[in-house]
């Protein structure tokens, strides 16, 4: 359930996947959700440039300055770029469906688009064969392809061989790659079979900090998966092909999916896990209590101390009390030290007189 949704990619030029223009300004498709699947949470990004909010899939309510696109990605206005301190209140549903929804023709065309010069005869042949073997339905075809990934020799690695970015090379020769390769190849073969599909990017997983009670989602949790349109059910279905060949990546994180040599490529792995955890916790408290200590937090603190709301007079009283409490132990220490110094002088003078 920890899929953090980011930009959705529709267009493929043979080498790169791209978003479609204006997607964040189009109205999203209708959907239904279970009320007991709604989660409310606070999101604190730490990047200086904030173009997208990666939120739990899928968002229900986002900050008023944000915008939910047609494919449920959340875009932020350019006016907030460069802002390093922001806390956003968000709610998402983890269980939803799109009832009686007809896929618009423009969406269908974009979700079936393949470059006209893309040569993938083996992929097209495999697509037609799997479609026939699995009842001719989109869900059956997707299930058959995932079964092929599980049963044949496909491997998860951050160091794929040259040419693995080409779906034909990846599926029939390389067979080694990471989440992007599996998601992109899955979408290509679905489109080759006439099934609308798209690539979703974002993050998956994260590390829970029980002391601070928060989830830390970092760059190593970046992920890509697929969404397939099921015409029989009139709904988009999330499918993660990476889970078919490496369930450890989804259930336990990136480091557990890699061999010993590749784990060193991941920040926060191996012998430095303790430092990574300490750094994450320190960063969280710095954001919460220093960078994001806004007027609302100030008001809450003063009310918890029995001082009512925040104003200048109460601030001066608070500083006076706090300053007094800080000075008292210093004064006691100075007094004790001065007495000890005076006793030493008297004792020394007495010894001098005795010698004389």
CSV table of C-alpha atoms in Angstrom, one decimal:
chain,number,residue,atom,x,y,z
A,1,UNK,CA,0.0,0.0,0.0
A,2,UNK,CA,3.0,2.3,0.2
A,3,UNK,CA,2.9,3.5,-3.4
A,4,UNK,CA,3.7,7.3,-3.5
A,5,UNK,CA,2.3,8.5,-6.8
A,6,UNK,CA,4.2,11.0,-8.9
A,7,UNK,CA,4.2,12.0,-12.7
A,8,UNK,CA,2.4,9.7,-15.1
A,9,UNK,CA,4.1,8.9,-18.4
A,10,UNK,CA,2.1,8.3,-21.6
A,11,UNK,CA,4.3,9.0,-24.7
A,12,UNK,CA,7.2,6.7,-25.8
A,13,UNK,CA,9.6,7.8,-28.5
A,14,UNK,CA,11.6,4.6,-28.6
A,15,UNK,CA,14.1,5.7,-25.9
A,16,UNK,CA,12.3,7.9,-23.4
A,17,UNK,CA,9.0,8.1,-21.7
A,18,UNK,CA,7.3,11.5,-21.4
A,19,UNK,CA,4.3,13.1,-19.8
A,20,UNK,CA,1.6,14.6,-22.0
A,21,UNK,CA,1.1,18.3,-22.0
A,22,UNK,CA,-1.7,19.8,-20.0
A,23,UNK,CA,-2.5,16.6,-18.1
A,24,UNK,CA,-2.4,18.3,-14.7
A,25,UNK,CA,-5.0,20.8,-15.9
A,26,UNK,CA,-7.5,18.3,-17.0
A,27,UNK,CA,-10.3,17.0,-14.8
A,28,UNK,CA,-9.7,13.6,-13.2
A,29,UNK,CA,-11.9,10.6,-13.9
A,30,UNK,CA,-14.6,9.8,-11.3
A,31,UNK,CA,-14.1,7.0,-8.9
A,32,UNK,CA,-15.6,5.4,-5.8
A,33,UNK,CA,-13.7,4.4,-2.6
A,34,UNK,CA,-14.2,2.8,0.7
A,35,UNK,CA,-14.4,5.2,3.6
A,36,UNK,CA,-12.4,2.9,5.9
A,37,UNK,CA,-9.5,3.0,3.4
A,38,UNK,CA,-9.0,6.7,3.8
A,39,UNK,CA,-5.7,7.8,5.5
A,40,UNK,CA,-4.9,11.4,6.6
A,41,UNK,CA,-1.3,12.4,6.9
A,42,UNK,CA,1.2,15.2,6.9
A,43,UNK,CA,3.8,15.4,4.1
A,44,UNK,CA,7.0,17.4,4.6
A,45,UNK,CA,9.2,17.6,1.5
A,46,UNK,CA,12.8,18.6,1.9
A,47,UNK,CA,13.7,19.4,-1.8
A,48,UNK,CA,14.3,23.0,-2.8
A,49,UNK,CA,12.4,22.7,-6.1
A,50,UNK,CA,9.0,21.3,-5.5
A,51,UNK,CA,7.2,20.6,-8.8
A,52,UNK,CA,5.3,17.5,-7.8
A,53,UNK,CA,3.9,16.2,-4.5
A,54,UNK,CA,4.3,12.4,-4.3
A,55,UNK,CA,1.3,11.2,-2.4
A,56,UNK,CA,-0.2,7.9,-1.4
A,57,UNK,CA,-2.1,6.4,-4.3
A,58,UNK,CA,-4.6,7.9,-4.8
A,59,UNK,CA,-5.2,11.4,-3.4
A,60,UNK,CA,-8.5,12.7,-2.3
A,61,UNK,CA,-7.7,16.1,-0.8
A,62,UNK,CA,-4.5,18.1,-1.4
A,63,UNK,CA,-3.4,21.6,-0.4
A,64,UNK,CA,-5.4,24.3,-2.1
A,65,UNK,CA,-2.4,25.6,-4.0
A,66,UNK,CA,-1.8,22.1,-5.6
A,67,UNK,CA,-3.7,20.6,-8.5
A,68,UNK,CA,-4.7,17.0,-9.2
A,69,UNK,CA,-4.3,16.0,-12.8
A,70,UNK,CA,-6.4,13.7,-15.0
A,71,UNK,CA,-4.2,10.7,-14.0
A,72,UNK,CA,-4.2,11.7,-10.3
A,73,UNK,CA,-0.7,13.1,-10.2
A,74,UNK,CA,-0.4,16.2,-7.9
A,75,UNK,CA,1.4,19.2,-9.4
A,76,UNK,CA,2.6,22.3,-7.4
A,77,UNK,CA,2.6,25.8,-8.8
A,78,UNK,CA,5.9,27.4,-9.9
A,79,UNK,CA,5.4,30.1,-7.2
A,80,UNK,CA,6.4,27.5,-4.5
A,81,UNK,CA,9.6,26.4,-6.3
A,82,UNK,CA,12.6,27.1,-4.1
A,83,UNK,CA,10.5,26.9,-0.9
A,84,UNK,CA,12.3,24.5,1.5
A,85,UNK,CA,9.9,24.5,4.4
A,86,UNK,CA,6.3,23.3,3.8
A,87,UNK,CA,4.0,20.9,5.6
A,88,UNK,CA,1.1,19.7,3.6
A,89,UNK,CA,-2.1,18.1,5.0
A,90,UNK,CA,-3.2,15.3,2.6
A,91,UNK,CA,-5.8,12.6,2.6
A,92,UNK,CA,-5.7,9.5,0.3
A,93,UNK,CA,-7.7,6.4,-0.3
A,94,UNK,CA,-5.9,3.1,-0.7
A,95,UNK,CA,-8.9,1.2,-2.1
A,96,UNK,CA,-10.9,2.7,-5.1
A,97,UNK,CA,-12.5,1.8,-8.4
A,98,UNK,CA,-13.8,3.6,-11.4
A,99,UNK,CA,-17.4,2.5,-11.9
A,100,UNK,CA,-19.1,2.6,-15.3
A,101,UNK,CA,-16.4,4.9,-16.7
A,102,UNK,CA,-15.8,5.0,-20.4
A,103,UNK,CA,-12.2,5.7,-21.3
A,104,UNK,CA,-12.1,8.9,-23.4
A,105,UNK,CA,-10.9,8.4,-27.0
A,106,UNK,CA,-7.9,10.8,-26.4
A,107,UNK,CA,-6.8,8.8,-23.4
A,108,UNK,CA,-7.2,5.5,-25.3
A,109,UNK,CA,-5.0,6.8,-28.2
A,110,UNK,CA,-2.3,8.0,-25.8
A,111,UNK,CA,-2.4,4.8,-23.8
A,112,UNK,CA,-1.9,2.8,-27.0
A,113,UNK,CA,0.7,5.0,-28.6
A,114,UNK,CA,3.9,3.4,-29.9
A,115,UNK,CA,6.5,5.0,-32.2
A,116,UNK,CA,5.9,4.1,-35.8
A,117,UNK,CA,9.5,3.2,-36.4
A,118,UNK,CA,9.7,0.9,-33.3
A,119,UNK,CA,10.7,-2.6,-34.5
A,120,UNK,CA,9.5,-5.2,-32.0
A,121,UNK,CA,8.4,-8.3,-33.9
A,122,UNK,CA,9.2,-10.7,-31.1
A,123,UNK,CA,7.3,-8.6,-28.6
A,124,UNK,CA,4.3,-8.3,-30.8
A,125,UNK,CA,4.3,-12.1,-31.5
A,126,UNK,CA,4.5,-12.8,-27.7
A,127,UNK,CA,1.7,-10.4,-27.1
A,128,UNK,CA,-0.7,-12.1,-29.5
A,129,UNK,CA,0.2,-15.5,-28.2
A,130,UNK,CA,-0.3,-14.6,-24.6
A,131,UNK,CA,-3.6,-12.9,-25.4
A,132,UNK,CA,-4.9,-16.0,-27.1
A,133,UNK,CA,-3.7,-18.3,-24.3
A,134,UNK,CA,-5.3,-16.3,-21.6
A,135,UNK,CA,-8.9,-15.9,-22.8
A,136,UNK,CA,-8.4,-12.7,-24.8
A,137,UNK,CA,-9.1,-10.4,-21.8
A,138,UNK,CA,-6.8,-7.6,-20.6
A,139,UNK,CA,-6.7,-9.0,-17.0
A,140,UNK,CA,-5.9,-12.6,-18.3
A,141,UNK,CA,-3.2,-11.3,-20.6
A,142,UNK,CA,-1.5,-9.3,-17.8
A,143,UNK,CA,-1.7,-12.3,-15.5
A,144,UNK,CA,-0.1,-14.5,-18.2
A,145,UNK,CA,2.8,-12.0,-18.8
A,146,UNK,CA,3.5,-11.8,-15.1
A,147,UNK,CA,3.6,-15.6,-14.9
A,148,UNK,CA,6.2,-15.6,-17.7
A,149,UNK,CA,8.3,-13.1,-15.7
A,150,UNK,CA,8.2,-15.3,-12.6
A,151,UNK,CA,8.9,-18.6,-14.3
A,152,UNK,CA,11.7,-17.6,-16.7
A,153,UNK,CA,15.1,-16.2,-15.8
A,154,UNK,CA,14.6,-12.5,-15.2
A,155,UNK,CA,16.7,-10.7,-12.6
A,156,UNK,CA,16.6,-7.5,-10.7
A,157,UNK,CA,19.8,-5.4,-10.9
A,158,UNK,CA,20.9,-1.8,-10.8
A,159,UNK,CA,23.5,-2.5,-13.4
A,160,UNK,CA,21.7,-3.8,-16.5
A,161,UNK,CA,23.6,-4.7,-19.7
A,162,UNK,CA,23.9,-2.3,-22.6
A,163,UNK,CA,20.7,-2.0,-24.7
A,164,UNK,CA,18.3,-3.0,-21.9
A,165,UNK,CA,16.4,0.2,-22.4
A,166,UNK,CA,15.0,-1.3,-25.6
A,167,UNK,CA,11.9,-3.4,-24.8
A,168,UNK,CA,12.8,-6.0,-27.4
A,169,UNK,CA,16.4,-6.4,-26.1
A,170,UNK,CA,15.2,-6.5,-22.5
A,171,UNK,CA,12.5,-9.1,-22.9
A,172,UNK,CA,14.4,-11.6,-25.1
A,173,UNK,CA,18.1,-11.1,-24.5
A,174,UNK,CA,19.1,-8.9,-21.6
A,175,UNK,CA,16.5,-10.0,-19.0
A,176,UNK,CA,18.3,-8.0,-16.3
A,177,UNK,CA,17.2,-4.6,-15.1
A,178,UNK,CA,15.4,-2.6,-12.4
A,179,UNK,CA,11.9,-1.3,-12.0
A,180,UNK,CA,11.9,1.1,-15.0
A,181,UNK,CA,12.8,-1.7,-17.4
A,182,UNK,CA,10.1,-4.0,-16.1
A,183,UNK,CA,7.4,-1.3,-16.1
A,184,UNK,CA,8.2,0.1,-19.5
A,185,UNK,CA,8.5,-3.3,-21.1
A,186,UNK,CA,5.2,-4.3,-19.5
A,187,UNK,CA,3.4,-1.2,-20.9
A,188,UNK,CA,4.9,-1.8,-24.4
A,189,UNK,CA,3.8,-5.4,-24.6
A,190,UNK,CA,0.3,-4.4,-23.3
A,191,UNK,CA,0.0,-1.8,-26.0
A,192,UNK,CA,1.3,-4.2,-28.6
A,193,UNK,CA,-1.7,-6.4,-27.7
A,194,UNK,CA,-4.1,-3.5,-28.0
A,195,UNK,CA,-4.5,-3.0,-24.3
A,196,UNK,CA,-4.2,0.6,-23.1
A,197,UNK,CA,-1.5,1.1,-20.4
A,198,UNK,CA,0.7,3.8,-19.0
A,199,UNK,CA,3.8,4.2,-16.8
A,200,UNK,CA,3.5,5.7,-13.3
A,201,UNK,CA,6.6,7.0,-11.5
A,202,UNK,CA,7.1,7.9,-7.8
A,203,UNK,CA,8.3,6.0,-4.8
A,204,UNK,CA,7.5,2.7,-3.2
A,205,UNK,CA,8.0,1.8,0.4
A,206,UNK,CA,10.0,3.8,2.9
A,207,UNK,CA,11.6,3.3,6.3
A,208,UNK,CA,9.5,3.7,9.4
A,209,UNK,CA,11.0,5.5,12.4
A,210,UNK,CA,9.2,4.3,15.6
A,211,UNK,CA,10.8,6.9,17.8
A,212,UNK,CA,9.6,9.8,15.7
A,213,UNK,CA,6.5,8.1,14.4
A,214,UNK,CA,7.1,9.0,10.7
A,215,UNK,CA,8.0,7.4,7.4
A,216,UNK,CA,11.2,8.5,5.7
A,217,UNK,CA,10.9,8.2,1.9
A,218,UNK,CA,14.2,8.8,0.1
A,219,UNK,CA,15.8,8.6,-3.3
A,220,UNK,CA,16.6,5.0,-3.0
A,221,UNK,CA,12.8,4.3,-2.8
A,222,UNK,CA,12.2,5.7,-6.3
A,223,UNK,CA,10.1,3.3,-8.3
A,224,UNK,CA,8.1,2.9,-11.5
A,225,UNK,CA,5.1,0.7,-12.1
A,226,UNK,CA,2.2,0.3,-14.6
A,227,UNK,CA,-1.5,0.9,-14.9
A,228,UNK,CA,-3.6,-1.0,-17.3
A,229,UNK,CA,-7.1,-0.2,-18.6
A,230,UNK,CA,-9.5,-3.2,-18.2
A,231,UNK,CA,-12.3,-2.6,-20.8
A,232,UNK,CA,-14.3,-5.5,-19.3
A,233,UNK,CA,-14.4,-3.9,-15.9
A,234,UNK,CA,-14.1,-0.3,-17.1
A,235,UNK,CA,-11.3,0.5,-14.6
A,236,UNK,CA,-7.6,1.3,-14.3
A,237,UNK,CA,-5.7,-1.4,-12.5
A,238,UNK,CA,-2.3,-0.9,-10.9
A,239,UNK,CA,0.2,-3.7,-11.8
A,240,UNK,CA,3.8,-3.8,-10.5
A,241,UNK,CA,5.8,-6.1,-12.8
A,242,UNK,CA,8.9,-5.7,-10.5
A,243,UNK,CA,7.0,-7.7,-7.8
A,244,UNK,CA,6.8,-10.7,-10.1
A,245,UNK,CA,10.6,-11.1,-10.2
A,246,UNK,CA,11.7,-9.5,-6.9
A,247,UNK,CA,9.1,-9.5,-4.1
A,248,UNK,CA,11.8,-8.4,-1.7
A,249,UNK,CA,12.1,-5.1,-3.5
A,250,UNK,CA,8.4,-4.4,-2.8
A,251,UNK,CA,8.1,-5.9,0.7
A,252,UNK,CA,11.5,-5.1,2.3
A,253,UNK,CA,13.1,-2.3,0.2
A,254,UNK,CA,15.7,-1.9,-2.4
A,255,UNK,CA,18.8,-3.1,-0.5
A,256,UNK,CA,17.2,-6.5,0.2
A,257,UNK,CA,16.6,-7.1,-3.6
A,258,UNK,CA,20.3,-6.6,-4.5
A,259,UNK,CA,23.3,-8.9,-4.4
A,260,UNK,CA,26.1,-8.1,-1.9
A,261,UNK,CA,28.2,-6.1,-4.4
A,262,UNK,CA,25.4,-3.9,-5.6
A,263,UNK,CA,24.2,-3.0,-2.1
A,264,UNK,CA,27.1,-0.6,-1.8
A,265,UNK,CA,25.5,1.4,-4.6
A,266,UNK,CA,22.6,2.3,-2.3
A,267,UNK,CA,23.0,5.1,0.2
A,268,UNK,CA,22.1,4.1,3.7
A,269,UNK,CA,23.0,0.5,3.3
A,270,UNK,CA,25.5,-1.8,5.0
A,271,UNK,CA,27.6,-0.6,7.8
A,272,UNK,CA,26.3,2.9,7.6
A,273,UNK,CA,22.6,2.1,8.4
A,274,UNK,CA,22.9,3.5,11.9
A,275,UNK,CA,24.2,6.8,10.6
A,276,UNK,CA,21.5,7.0,7.9
A,277,UNK,CA,18.8,6.4,10.6
A,278,UNK,CA,20.4,9.1,12.9
A,279,UNK,CA,20.6,11.5,10.0
A,280,UNK,CA,17.0,10.9,9.0
A,281,UNK,CA,15.7,11.5,12.5
A,282,UNK,CA,17.8,14.6,13.0
A,283,UNK,CA,16.5,16.0,9.7
A,284,UNK,CA,12.9,15.3,10.7
A,285,UNK,CA,13.2,17.1,14.0
A,286,UNK,CA,15.0,20.0,12.4
A,287,UNK,CA,12.2,20.4,9.9
A,288,UNK,CA,9.5,20.0,12.5
A,289,UNK,CA,10.9,22.2,15.3
A,290,UNK,CA,13.1,24.7,13.5
A,291,UNK,CA,12.3,25.2,9.8
A,292,UNK,CA,8.5,24.5,10.1
A,293,UNK,CA,7.9,26.1,13.5
A,294,UNK,CA,5.1,28.4,12.3
A,295,UNK,CA,2.6,30.5,14.1
A,296,UNK,CA,0.2,27.5,14.5
A,297,UNK,CA,3.0,25.6,16.3
A,298,UNK,CA,3.7,28.6,18.5
A,299,UNK,CA,0.1,29.0,19.5
A,300,UNK,CA,-0.1,25.3,20.3
A,301,UNK,CA,3.0,25.5,22.5
A,302,UNK,CA,1.8,28.5,24.5
A,303,UNK,CA,-1.6,26.8,25.0
A,304,UNK,CA,0.0,23.7,26.3
A,305,UNK,CA,2.0,25.8,28.8
A,306,UNK,CA,-1.2,27.4,30.1
A,307,UNK,CA,-0.3,30.8,28.6
A,308,UNK,CA,-3.3,31.0,26.2
A,309,UNK,CA,-2.6,32.2,22.7
A,310,UNK,CA,0.6,33.8,21.4
A,311,UNK,CA,1.2,37.6,21.6
A,312,UNK,CA,4.0,39.9,22.4
A,313,UNK,CA,3.3,40.3,26.2
A,314,UNK,CA,3.1,36.5,26.7
A,315,UNK,CA,6.3,36.1,24.7
A,316,UNK,CA,8.1,38.6,27.1
A,317,UNK,CA,6.7,36.8,30.1
A,318,UNK,CA,7.8,33.5,28.7
A,319,UNK,CA,11.3,34.8,27.9
A,320,UNK,CA,11.6,36.3,31.4
A,321,UNK,CA,10.6,33.1,33.1
A,322,UNK,CA,12.8,31.0,30.9
A,323,UNK,CA,15.7,33.4,31.3
A,324,UNK,CA,15.3,33.3,35.1
A,325,UNK,CA,15.2,29.5,35.2
A,326,UNK,CA,18.4,29.5,33.1
A,327,UNK,CA,20.3,32.0,35.2
A,328,UNK,CA,19.5,30.4,38.6
A,329,UNK,CA,21.8,27.3,38.1
A,330,UNK,CA,24.5,29.6,36.7
A,331,UNK,CA,24.3,31.9,39.7
A,332,UNK,CA,24.5,28.9,42.2
A,333,UNK,CA,27.5,27.5,40.3
A,334,UNK,CA,29.3,30.9,40.4
A,335,UNK,CA,28.5,31.4,44.1
A,336,UNK,CA,29.8,27.9,45.0
A,337,UNK,CA,33.0,28.5,42.9
A,338,UNK,CA,33.6,31.9,44.5
A,339,UNK,CA,33.4,30.4,48.0
A,340,UNK,CA,35.7,27.6,47.1
A,341,UNK,CA,38.2,30.1,45.7
A,342,UNK,CA,38.0,32.3,48.8
A,343,UNK,CA,38.6,29.3,51.1
A,344,UNK,CA,41.7,28.3,49.1
A,345,UNK,CA,43.1,31.8,49.6
A,346,UNK,CA,42.6,31.7,53.3
A,347,UNK,CA,44.2,28.3,53.6
A,348,UNK,CA,47.2,29.4,51.5
A,349,UNK,CA,47.7,32.5,53.6
A,350,UNK,CA,47.5,30.5,56.8
A,351,UNK,CA,50.3,28.2,55.5
A,352,UNK,CA,52.5,31.1,54.6
A,353,UNK,CA,52.2,32.6,58.1
A,354,UNK,CA,53.0,29.2,59.7
A,355,UNK,CA,56.1,28.9,57.6
A,356,UNK,CA,57.2,32.4,58.5
